[in-house]
N, CA and C atoms as an extended XYZ file, in Angstrom:
468
Properties=species:S:1:pos:R:3:atomname:S:1:resname:S:1:resid:I:1 pbc="F F F"
N      -170.272       30.834      -63.689 N   ASN     1
C      -169.729       31.514      -64.898 CA  ASN     1
C      -169.009       32.680      -64.435 C   ASN     1
N      -167.747       32.807      -64.956 N   LYS     2
C      -167.023       33.977      -64.820 CA  LYS     2
C      -167.188       34.872      -66.032 C   LYS     2
N      -167.392       36.080      -65.734 N   LYS     3
C      -167.621       37.118      -66.754 CA  LYS     3
C      -166.252       37.698      -67.079 C   LYS     3
N      -165.848       37.723      -68.387 N   ILE     4
C      -164.616       38.349      -68.883 CA  ILE     4
C      -164.996       39.639      -69.034 C   ILE     4
N      -164.178       40.518      -68.335 N   PRO     5
C      -164.407       42.035      -68.540 CA  PRO     5
C      -164.224       42.459      -69.994 C   PRO     5
N      -164.903       43.473      -70.471 N   VAL     6
C      -164.812       43.956      -71.787 CA  VAL     6
C      -164.280       45.393      -71.780 C   VAL     6
N      -163.184       45.700      -72.331 N   LEU     7
C      -162.594       47.012      -72.455 CA  LEU     7
C      -162.751       47.614      -73.956 C   LEU     7
N      -163.310       48.811      -73.993 N   ARG     8
C      -163.363       49.463      -75.323 CA  ARG     8
C      -161.982       50.153      -75.441 C   ARG     8
N      -161.294       49.687      -76.347 N   LYS     9
C      -159.885       50.201      -76.606 CA  LYS     9
C      -160.001       50.972      -77.866 C   LYS     9
N      -160.181       52.290      -77.705 N   ASP    10
C      -160.381       53.154      -78.829 CA  ASP    10
C      -159.796       54.420      -78.475 C   ASP    10
N      -159.804       55.416      -79.369 N   PHE    11
C      -159.386       56.869      -79.057 CA  PHE    11
C      -160.786       57.469      -78.567 C   PHE    11
N      -160.925       57.647      -77.227 N   ILE    12
C      -162.191       58.282      -76.843 CA  ILE    12
C      -161.874       59.768      -76.660 C   ILE    12
N      -162.725       60.578      -77.316 N   PHE    13
C      -162.613       62.022      -77.359 CA  PHE    13
C      -163.862       62.806      -76.823 C   PHE    13
N      -165.013       62.079      -77.039 N   HIS    14
C      -166.331       62.711      -76.876 CA  HIS    14
C      -167.230       61.942      -75.820 C   HIS    14
N      -168.041       62.605      -75.117 N   PRO    15
C      -168.895       61.776      -74.156 CA  PRO    15
C      -169.814       60.877      -74.876 C   PRO    15
N      -170.154       61.058      -76.184 N   TYR    16
C      -171.077       60.172      -76.822 CA  TYR    16
C      -170.340       58.785      -76.899 C   TYR    16
N      -169.003       58.756      -77.054 N   GLN    17
C      -168.304       57.457      -77.149 CA  GLN    17
C      -168.414       56.743      -75.904 C   GLN    17
N      -168.493       57.481      -74.743 N   VAL    18
C      -168.641       56.778      -73.438 CA  VAL    18
C      -169.938       56.092      -73.346 C   VAL    18
N      -171.013       56.816      -73.830 N   TYR    19
C      -172.391       56.179      -73.796 CA  TYR    19
C      -172.471       54.963      -74.795 C   TYR    19
N      -171.649       55.179      -75.899 N   GLU    20
C      -171.626       54.018      -76.898 CA  GLU    20
C      -170.958       52.728      -76.145 C   GLU    20
N      -169.985       53.007      -75.413 N   ALA    21
C      -169.229       51.936      -74.777 CA  ALA    21
C      -170.132       51.234      -73.777 C   ALA    21
N      -170.899       52.038      -73.067 N   ARG    22
C      -171.814       51.532      -72.048 CA  ARG    22
C      -172.910       50.609      -72.760 C   ARG    22
N      -173.540       51.234      -73.790 N   ALA    23
C      -174.555       50.600      -74.451 CA  ALA    23
C      -174.041       49.257      -75.185 C   ALA    23
N      -172.781       49.233      -75.573 N   ALA    24
C      -172.147       47.973      -76.168 CA  ALA    24
C      -171.944       46.967      -75.135 C   ALA    24
N      -171.883       47.253      -73.828 N   GLY    25
C      -171.651       46.297      -72.753 CA  GLY    25
C      -170.313       46.325      -72.240 C   GLY    25
N      -169.472       47.454      -72.535 N   ALA    26
C      -168.178       47.540      -71.913 CA  ALA    26
C      -168.254       47.734      -70.490 C   ALA    26
N      -167.192       47.019      -69.925 N   ASP    27
C      -166.937       47.300      -68.371 CA  ASP    27
C      -166.104       48.397      -68.043 C   ASP    27
N      -165.106       48.750      -69.103 N   ALA    28
C      -164.191       49.734      -68.949 CA  ALA    28
C      -163.875       50.275      -70.412 C   ALA    28
N      -163.208       51.457      -70.443 N   LEU    29
C      -162.766       52.159      -71.584 CA  LEU    29
C      -161.467       52.710      -71.357 C   LEU    29
N      -160.734       52.984      -72.426 N   LEU    30
C      -159.517       53.508      -72.452 CA  LEU    30
C      -159.446       55.006      -72.681 C   LEU    30
N      -158.876       55.702      -71.794 N   LEU    31
C      -158.601       57.240      -71.919 CA  LEU    31
C      -157.025       57.289      -71.870 C   LEU    31
N      -156.614       58.058      -73.090 N   ILE    32
C      -155.125       58.155      -73.374 CA  ILE    32
C      -154.921       59.562      -72.941 C   ILE    32
N      -154.154       59.703      -71.937 N   ALA    33
C      -153.737       60.971      -71.501 CA  ALA    33
C      -153.044       61.993      -72.460 C   ALA    33
N      -152.260       61.382      -73.315 N   ALA    34
C      -151.448       62.148      -74.234 CA  ALA    34
C      -152.289       62.905      -75.359 C   ALA    34
N      -153.627       62.522      -75.611 N   VAL    35
C      -154.456       62.957      -76.637 CA  VAL    35
C      -155.486       63.906      -75.923 C   VAL    35
N      -155.675       63.874      -74.704 N   LEU    36
C      -156.831       64.523      -74.081 CA  LEU    36
C      -156.356       65.736      -73.142 C   LEU    36
N      -157.088       66.749      -73.161 N   SER    37
C      -156.692       67.935      -72.276 CA  SER    37
C      -156.945       67.511      -70.864 C   SER    37
N      -156.507       68.259      -69.841 N   ASN    38
C      -156.948       67.964      -68.433 CA  ASN    38
C      -158.376       68.010      -68.241 C   ASN    38
N      -158.978       69.017      -68.833 N   THR    39
C      -160.612       69.273      -68.645 CA  THR    39
C      -161.304       67.985      -69.284 C   THR    39
N      -160.857       67.723      -70.473 N   ASP    40
C      -161.586       66.568      -71.220 CA  ASP    40
C      -161.405       65.330      -70.453 C   ASP    40
N      -160.142       64.988      -69.987 N   LEU    41
C      -159.989       63.854      -69.256 CA  LEU    41
C      -160.826       63.666      -67.966 C   LEU    41
N      -160.844       64.822      -67.302 N   ALA    42
C      -161.592       64.701      -66.039 CA  ALA    42
C      -163.163       64.520      -66.371 C   ALA    42
N      -163.583       65.265      -67.317 N   LYS    43
C      -164.917       65.073      -67.778 CA  LYS    43
C      -165.365       63.642      -68.270 C   LYS    43
N      -164.557       63.124      -68.988 N   LEU    44
C      -164.761       61.690      -69.500 CA  LEU    44
C      -164.615       60.734      -68.430 C   LEU    44
N      -163.688       61.005      -67.416 N   LEU    45
C      -163.473       60.036      -66.311 CA  LEU    45
C      -164.693       60.047      -65.507 C   LEU    45
N      -165.249       61.215      -65.187 N   LYS    46
C      -166.466       61.355      -64.352 CA  LYS    46
C      -167.584       60.752      -64.962 C   LYS    46
N      -167.853       60.946      -66.176 N   LEU    47
C      -168.933       60.286      -66.979 CA  LEU    47
C      -168.825       58.708      -66.940 C   LEU    47
N      -167.584       58.255      -67.197 N   THR    48
C      -167.278       56.773      -67.224 CA  THR    48
C      -167.869       56.249      -65.877 C   THR    48
N      -167.350       56.943      -64.842 N   HIS    49
C      -167.767       56.253      -63.367 CA  HIS    49
C      -169.167       56.389      -63.223 C   HIS    49
N      -169.806       57.661      -63.634 N   LYS    50
C      -171.219       57.752      -63.392 CA  LYS    50
C      -172.030       56.605      -64.150 C   LYS    50
N      -171.542       56.105      -65.262 N   LEU    51
C      -172.314       55.074      -66.005 CA  LEU    51
C      -171.864       53.619      -65.535 C   LEU    51
N      -171.204       53.675      -64.442 N   GLY    52
C      -170.786       52.278      -63.930 CA  GLY    52
C      -169.760       51.581      -64.506 C   GLY    52
N      -168.843       52.353      -65.289 N   MET    53
C      -167.696       51.597      -65.980 CA  MET    53
C      -166.336       52.128      -65.211 C   MET    53
N      -165.309       51.432      -65.459 N   ASN    54
C      -164.113       51.967      -65.048 CA  ASN    54
C      -163.266       52.449      -66.226 C   ASN    54
N      -162.260       53.171      -65.986 N   ALA    55
C      -161.415       53.736      -67.063 CA  ALA    55
C      -160.073       53.301      -66.823 C   ALA    55
N      -159.329       52.797      -67.827 N   LEU    56
C      -158.093       52.422      -68.003 CA  LEU    56
C      -157.369       53.887      -68.433 C   LEU    56
N      -156.728       54.593      -67.695 N   ILE    57
C      -156.120       55.828      -68.065 CA  ILE    57
C      -154.484       55.452      -68.411 C   ILE    57
N      -154.236       55.659      -69.942 N   GLU    58
C      -153.005       55.295      -70.319 CA  GLU    58
C      -152.071       56.550      -70.316 C   GLU    58
N      -150.845       56.305      -69.676 N   VAL    59
C      -149.814       57.347      -69.659 CA  VAL    59
C      -148.651       56.744      -70.380 C   VAL    59
N      -147.690       57.672      -70.811 N   HIS    60
C      -146.469       57.228      -71.433 CA  HIS    60
C      -145.163       58.009      -70.607 C   HIS    60
N      -145.638       59.089      -70.047 N   THR    61
C      -144.448       59.952      -69.421 CA  THR    61
C      -144.862       60.302      -67.976 C   THR    61
N      -143.778       60.764      -67.312 N   GLU    62
C      -143.879       61.447      -65.910 CA  GLU    62
C      -145.031       62.485      -66.036 C   GLU    62
N      -144.763       63.326      -67.075 N   ASP    63
C      -145.710       64.578      -67.106 CA  ASP    63
C      -147.205       64.099      -67.261 C   ASP    63
N      -147.385       63.107      -68.000 N   GLU    64
C      -148.824       62.689      -68.168 CA  GLU    64
C      -149.280       62.080      -66.910 C   GLU    64
N      -148.426       61.331      -66.199 N   LEU    65
C      -148.861       60.794      -64.937 CA  LEU    65
C      -149.103       61.843      -63.906 C   LEU    65
N      -148.398       62.823      -63.950 N   ALA    66
C      -148.580       63.980      -63.009 CA  ALA    66
C      -149.843       64.594      -63.272 C   ALA    66
N      -150.413       64.639      -64.614 N   ARG    67
C      -151.644       65.195      -64.845 CA  ARG    67
C      -152.830       64.301      -64.393 C   ARG    67
N      -152.524       62.896      -64.464 N   VAL    68
C      -153.541       62.016      -64.171 CA  VAL    68
C      -153.791       61.749      -62.693 C   VAL    68
N      -152.737       61.794      -61.878 N   LEU    69
C      -152.874       61.337      -60.396 CA  LEU    69
C      -153.824       62.183      -59.638 C   LEU    69
N      -153.856       63.536      -59.932 N   PRO    70
C      -154.860       64.338      -59.081 CA  PRO    70
C      -156.393       63.995      -59.324 C   PRO    70
N      -156.578       63.148      -60.418 N   LEU    71
C      -157.986       62.699      -60.693 CA  LEU    71
C      -158.272       61.466      -59.916 C   LEU    71
N      -157.307       60.924      -59.160 N   GLN    72
C      -157.474       59.927      -58.380 CA  GLN    72
C      -158.057       58.492      -59.136 C   GLN    72
N      -157.316       58.254      -60.162 N   PRO    73
C      -157.536       57.133      -60.998 CA  PRO    73
C      -157.626       55.782      -60.238 C   PRO    73
N      -158.595       54.860      -60.789 N   ARG    74
C      -158.644       53.484      -60.130 CA  ARG    74
C      -157.583       52.536      -60.876 C   ARG    74
N      -157.477       52.843      -62.146 N   ILE    75
C      -156.633       52.018      -63.020 CA  ILE    75
C      -155.735       52.984      -63.926 C   ILE    75
N      -154.492       52.775      -63.891 N   VAL    76
C      -153.461       53.485      -64.879 CA  VAL    76
C      -152.715       52.412      -65.583 C   VAL    76
N      -152.734       52.592      -66.878 N   GLY    77
C      -151.872       51.744      -67.794 CA  GLY    77
C      -150.523       52.474      -68.155 C   GLY    77
N      -149.582       51.876      -68.045 N   VAL    78
C      -148.274       52.428      -68.494 CA  VAL    78
C      -147.882       51.851      -69.818 C   VAL    78
N      -147.817       52.603      -70.952 N   ASN    79
C      -147.480       52.152      -72.195 CA  ASN    79
C      -145.984       51.960      -72.295 C   ASN    79
N      -145.405       50.756      -72.672 N   ASN    80
C      -144.055       50.567      -72.811 CA  ASN    80
C      -143.431       51.052      -74.150 C   ASN    80
N      -144.328       51.383      -74.970 N   ARG    81
C      -143.910       51.741      -76.399 CA  ARG    81
C      -143.815       53.210      -76.439 C   ARG    81
N      -142.666       53.685      -76.906 N   ASN    82
C      -142.477       55.155      -77.297 CA  ASN    82
C      -143.135       55.419      -78.544 C   ASN    82
N      -144.098       56.388      -78.580 N   LEU    83
C      -145.022       56.627      -79.690 CA  LEU    83
C      -144.233       57.267      -80.670 C   LEU    83
N      -143.086       57.910      -80.468 N   GLN    84
C      -142.320       58.521      -81.526 CA  GLN    84
C      -141.492       57.640      -82.216 C   GLN    84
N      -140.726       56.755      -81.465 N   THR    85
C      -139.761       55.810      -82.045 CA  THR    85
C      -140.380       54.299      -82.260 C   THR    85
N      -141.398       54.079      -81.630 N   PHE    86
C      -142.002       52.776      -81.439 CA  PHE    86
C      -141.311       51.585      -80.776 C   PHE    86
N      -140.169       52.216      -80.092 N   GLU    87
C      -139.252       51.187      -79.383 CA  GLU    87
C      -140.011       50.928      -78.079 C   GLU    87
N      -139.712       49.639      -77.550 N   VAL    88
C      -140.332       49.134      -76.489 CA  VAL    88
C      -139.268       49.186      -75.340 C   VAL    88
N      -139.684       49.819      -74.051 N   ASP    89
C      -138.708       50.037      -72.910 CA  ASP    89
C      -139.508       49.715      -71.665 C   ASP    89
N      -139.354       48.499      -71.208 N   PHE    90
C      -139.923       48.061      -69.914 CA  PHE    90
C      -139.569       48.930      -68.707 C   PHE    90
N      -138.298       49.561      -68.776 N   ASP    91
C      -137.927       50.389      -67.720 CA  ASP    91
C      -138.863       51.635      -67.579 C   ASP    91
N      -139.541       51.962      -68.624 N   ASN    92
C      -140.646       53.112      -68.455 CA  ASN    92
C      -141.540       52.719      -67.485 C   ASN    92
N      -142.141       51.543      -67.527 N   THR    93
C      -143.114       50.987      -66.583 CA  THR    93
C      -142.613       50.983      -65.216 C   THR    93
N      -141.235       50.533      -65.077 N   ALA    94
C      -140.637       50.431      -63.734 CA  ALA    94
C      -140.431       51.934      -63.138 C   ALA    94
N      -140.001       52.873      -63.934 N   ARG    95
C      -139.881       54.245      -63.452 CA  ARG    95
C      -141.255       54.863      -63.049 C   ARG    95
N      -142.205       54.712      -63.776 N   LEU    96
C      -143.574       55.308      -63.527 CA  LEU    96
C      -144.233       54.477      -62.358 C   LEU    96
N      -144.067       53.112      -62.311 N   ARG    97
C      -144.766       52.364      -61.258 CA  ARG    97
C      -144.349       52.875      -59.874 C   ARG    97
N      -143.161       53.283      -59.702 N   GLU    98
C      -142.791       53.736      -58.343 CA  GLU    98
C      -143.544       55.028      -57.959 C   GLU    98
N      -144.166       55.744      -58.866 N   LYS    99
C      -144.862       56.978      -58.599 CA  LYS    99
C      -146.270       56.884      -58.435 C   LYS    99
N      -146.730       55.635      -58.721 N   ILE   100
C      -148.308       55.385      -58.655 CA  ILE   100
C      -148.548       54.819      -57.325 C   ILE   100
N      -149.631       55.421      -56.740 N   PRO   101
C      -150.048       54.925      -55.194 CA  PRO   101
C      -150.343       53.455      -55.389 C   PRO   101
N      -150.094       52.728      -54.248 N   ALA   102
C      -150.268       51.251      -54.182 CA  ALA   102
C      -151.737       50.981      -54.442 C   ALA   102
N      -152.785       51.875      -54.050 N   GLU   103
C      -154.202       51.380      -54.225 CA  GLU   103
C      -154.654       51.529      -55.713 C   GLU   103
N      -153.925       52.121      -56.445 N   VAL   104
C      -154.278       52.140      -57.997 CA  VAL   104
C      -153.770       50.920      -58.722 C   VAL   104
N      -154.604       50.367      -59.596 N   VAL   105
C      -154.375       49.033      -60.324 CA  VAL   105
C      -153.521       49.572      -61.412 C   VAL   105
N      -152.230       48.941      -61.578 N   VAL   106
C      -151.359       49.337      -62.646 CA  VAL   106
C      -151.272       48.241      -63.735 C   VAL   106
N      -151.565       48.678      -65.123 N   VAL   107
C      -151.515       47.759      -66.201 CA  VAL   107
C      -150.355       47.972      -66.884 C   VAL   107
N      -149.508       47.046      -67.159 N   GLY   108
C      -148.289       47.194      -68.174 CA  GLY   108
C      -148.893       46.968      -69.596 C   GLY   108
N      -148.581       47.894      -70.561 N   GLU   109
C      -149.190       47.871      -71.865 CA  GLU   109
C      -148.136       47.915      -72.940 C   GLU   109
N      -148.291       47.196      -73.955 N   SER   110
C      -147.474       47.156      -75.211 CA  SER   110
C      -146.092       46.401      -75.112 C   SER   110
N      -145.852       45.736      -76.227 N   GLY   111
C      -144.617       45.035      -76.347 CA  GLY   111
C      -144.346       43.799      -75.508 C   GLY   111
N      -145.532       43.304      -74.952 N   LEU   112
C      -145.387       41.999      -74.165 CA  LEU   112
C      -145.526       40.871      -75.196 C   LEU   112
N      -144.408       40.033      -75.295 N   LYS   113
C      -144.576       38.948      -76.280 CA  LYS   113
C      -144.229       37.622      -75.652 C   LYS   113
N      -143.604       37.403      -74.508 N   THR   114
C      -143.183       36.161      -74.036 CA  THR   114
C      -143.477       36.086      -72.600 C   THR   114
N      -143.407       34.934      -72.118 N   ALA   115
C      -143.419       34.683      -70.734 CA  ALA   115
C      -142.555       35.451      -69.862 C   ALA   115
N      -141.175       35.578      -70.315 N   ILE   116
C      -140.222       36.396      -69.609 CA  ILE   116
C      -140.823       37.807      -69.545 C   ILE   116
N      -141.382       38.332      -70.531 N   ASP   117
C      -141.878       39.783      -70.496 CA  ASP   117
C      -142.847       39.858      -69.453 C   ASP   117
N      -143.834       38.954      -69.395 N   VAL   118
C      -144.996       38.999      -68.308 CA  VAL   118
C      -144.343       38.911      -66.901 C   VAL   118
N      -143.306       37.969      -66.759 N   GLN   119
C      -142.567       37.942      -65.455 CA  GLN   119
C      -141.745       39.194      -65.149 C   GLN   119
N      -141.372       39.823      -66.080 N   THR   120
C      -140.715       41.199      -65.863 CA  THR   120
C      -141.636       42.086      -65.388 C   THR   120
N      -142.828       42.113      -66.060 N   MET   121
C      -143.877       43.107      -65.513 CA  MET   121
C      -144.357       42.763      -64.045 C   MET   121
N      -144.391       41.537      -63.834 N   ALA   122
C      -144.808       41.131      -62.419 CA  ALA   122
C      -143.652       41.597      -61.526 C   ALA   122
N      -142.501       41.300      -61.846 N   HIS   123
C      -141.486       41.833      -60.808 CA  HIS   123
C      -141.387       43.342      -60.685 C   HIS   123
N      -141.727       44.089      -61.763 N   ILE   124
C      -141.909       45.562      -61.609 CA  ILE   124
C      -142.996       45.943      -60.641 C   ILE   124
N      -143.942       45.061      -60.579 N   GLY   125
C      -145.115       45.355      -59.695 CA  GLY   125
C      -146.449       45.713      -60.319 C   GLY   125
N      -146.535       45.404      -61.591 N   VAL   126
C      -147.891       45.674      -62.309 CA  VAL   126
C      -148.812       44.681      -61.859 C   VAL   126
N      -150.132       45.078      -61.836 N   ASP   127
C      -151.183       44.186      -61.450 CA  ASP   127
C      -151.756       43.393      -62.613 C   ASP   127
N      -151.714       43.855      -63.813 N   ALA   128
C      -152.270       43.251      -64.999 CA  ALA   128
C      -151.500       43.751      -66.100 C   ALA   128
N      -151.753       42.997      -67.310 N   ILE   129
C      -151.102       43.334      -68.612 CA  ILE   129
C      -152.199       43.620      -69.568 C   ILE   129
N      -151.848       44.354      -70.658 N   LEU   130
C      -152.675       44.561      -71.737 CA  LEU   130
C      -151.903       44.043      -73.022 C   LEU   130
N      -152.350       43.066      -73.687 N   VAL   131
C      -151.779       42.478      -74.700 CA  VAL   131
C      -152.572       42.536      -75.963 C   VAL   131
N      -152.129       42.924      -77.097 N   GLY   132
C      -152.855       42.986      -78.321 CA  GLY   132
C      -152.194       42.574      -79.486 C   GLY   132
N      -151.204       43.249      -79.948 N   GLU   133
C      -150.494       42.901      -81.109 CA  GLU   133
C      -149.928       41.429      -81.096 C   GLU   133
N      -149.387       41.115      -79.982 N   THR   134
C      -148.899       39.655      -79.881 CA  THR   134
C      -149.835       38.627      -80.174 C   THR   134
N      -151.041       38.776      -79.709 N   LEU   135
C      -152.049       37.778      -79.896 CA  LEU   135
C      -152.632       37.912      -81.322 C   LEU   135
N      -152.721       39.102      -81.865 N   VAL   136
C      -153.222       39.271      -83.348 CA  VAL   136
C      -152.249       38.685      -84.234 C   VAL   136
N      -151.001       38.749      -84.010 N   LYS   137
C      -149.929       38.155      -84.962 CA  LYS   137
C      -149.694       36.602      -84.631 C   LYS   137
N      -150.169       36.063      -83.486 N   SER   138
C      -149.845       34.718      -83.172 CA  SER   138
C      -150.578       33.671      -84.162 C   SER   138
N      -149.880       32.712      -84.425 N   LYS   139
C      -150.423       31.651      -85.287 CA  LYS   139
C      -151.528       30.841      -84.361 C   LYS   139
N      -151.237       30.822      -83.218 N   ASP   140
C      -152.129       30.106      -82.280 CA  ASP   140
C      -152.426       30.890      -81.107 C   ASP   140
N      -153.537       31.664      -81.205 N   VAL   141
C      -153.996       32.539      -80.177 CA  VAL   141
C      -154.157       31.905      -78.863 C   VAL   141
N      -154.859       30.738      -78.839 N   TYR   142
C      -155.021       29.949      -77.569 CA  TYR   142
C      -153.704       29.648      -76.947 C   TYR   142
N      -152.771       29.057      -77.646 N   LYS   143
C      -151.623       28.649      -77.084 CA  LYS   143
C      -150.827       29.855      -76.566 C   LYS   143
N      -150.823       30.866      -77.166 N   LYS   144
C      -150.069       32.059      -76.876 CA  LYS   144
C      -150.649       32.637      -75.507 C   LYS   144
N      -152.051       32.697      -75.521 N   THR   145
C      -152.778       33.241      -74.408 CA  THR   145
C      -152.376       32.383      -73.167 C   THR   145
N      -152.508       31.126      -73.382 N   ALA   146
C      -152.227       30.122      -72.254 CA  ALA   146
C      -150.826       30.329      -71.733 C   ALA   146
N      -149.857       30.523      -72.674 N   GLU   147
C      -148.464       30.833      -72.288 CA  GLU   147
C      -148.328       32.113      -71.334 C   GLU   147
N      -148.903       33.131      -71.801 N   LEU   148
C      -148.834       34.304      -71.049 CA  LEU   148
C      -149.537       34.305      -69.632 C   LEU   148
N      -150.713       33.721      -69.765 N   VAL   149
C      -151.543       33.580      -68.498 CA  VAL   149
C      -150.742       32.759      -67.330 C   VAL   149
N      -150.222       31.598      -67.865 N   ARG   150
C      -149.354       30.642      -67.055 CA  ARG   150
C      -148.228       31.436      -66.455 C   ARG   150
N      -147.506       32.277      -67.300 N   ALA   151
C      -146.327       33.003      -66.597 CA  ALA   151
C      -146.936       33.906      -65.653 C   ALA   151
N      -148.000       34.625      -65.877 N   GLY   152
C      -148.660       35.567      -64.931 CA  GLY   152
C      -149.034       34.882      -63.561 C   GLY   152
N      -149.525       33.692      -63.561 N   ARG   153
C      -149.924       32.906      -62.496 CA  ARG   153
C      -148.700       32.485      -61.791 C   ARG   153
N      -147.616       32.116      -62.414 N   LEU   154
C      -146.400       31.636      -61.772 CA  LEU   154
C      -145.721       32.794      -61.035 C   LEU   154
N      -145.828       33.971      -61.617 N   SER   155
C      -145.170       35.097      -61.059 CA  SER   155
C      -146.081       35.719      -59.889 C   SER   155
N      -147.202       35.393      -59.711 N   ALA   156
C      -148.060       35.875      -58.669 CA  ALA   156
C      -147.720       35.571      -57.241 C   ALA   156
């Protein structure tokens, strides 16, 4: 049996939420650099690791990435969506990917809808993708998931 990893995708602000994630069986949680101070980000990351979980640290900009890299993250997610305009820009992931050390797992986030989008992320050099809205809006979640997974495997 393969265990599917569970990510708590929420706005984590308080250590209590990290304990909640662990108690709920999460393997990882989302820490969004844009909404956390450097101090809070460091504290929450340390607690997450102490409890045996991983943190997917989400960044949108070079400035956020510069704040995150000194923390030696294991996983960094680059959000393709501009949170001011809601436009999707895969070039953002390409730009930031170049600045992330090779040993860090890079996740492409937001705006991924098609097999071509998945292949684009693979070409950029991301290690994984995070898909939400596309699956929620899909009429056939199984079919859409299979399409995206197949594209990822073909790109590997």
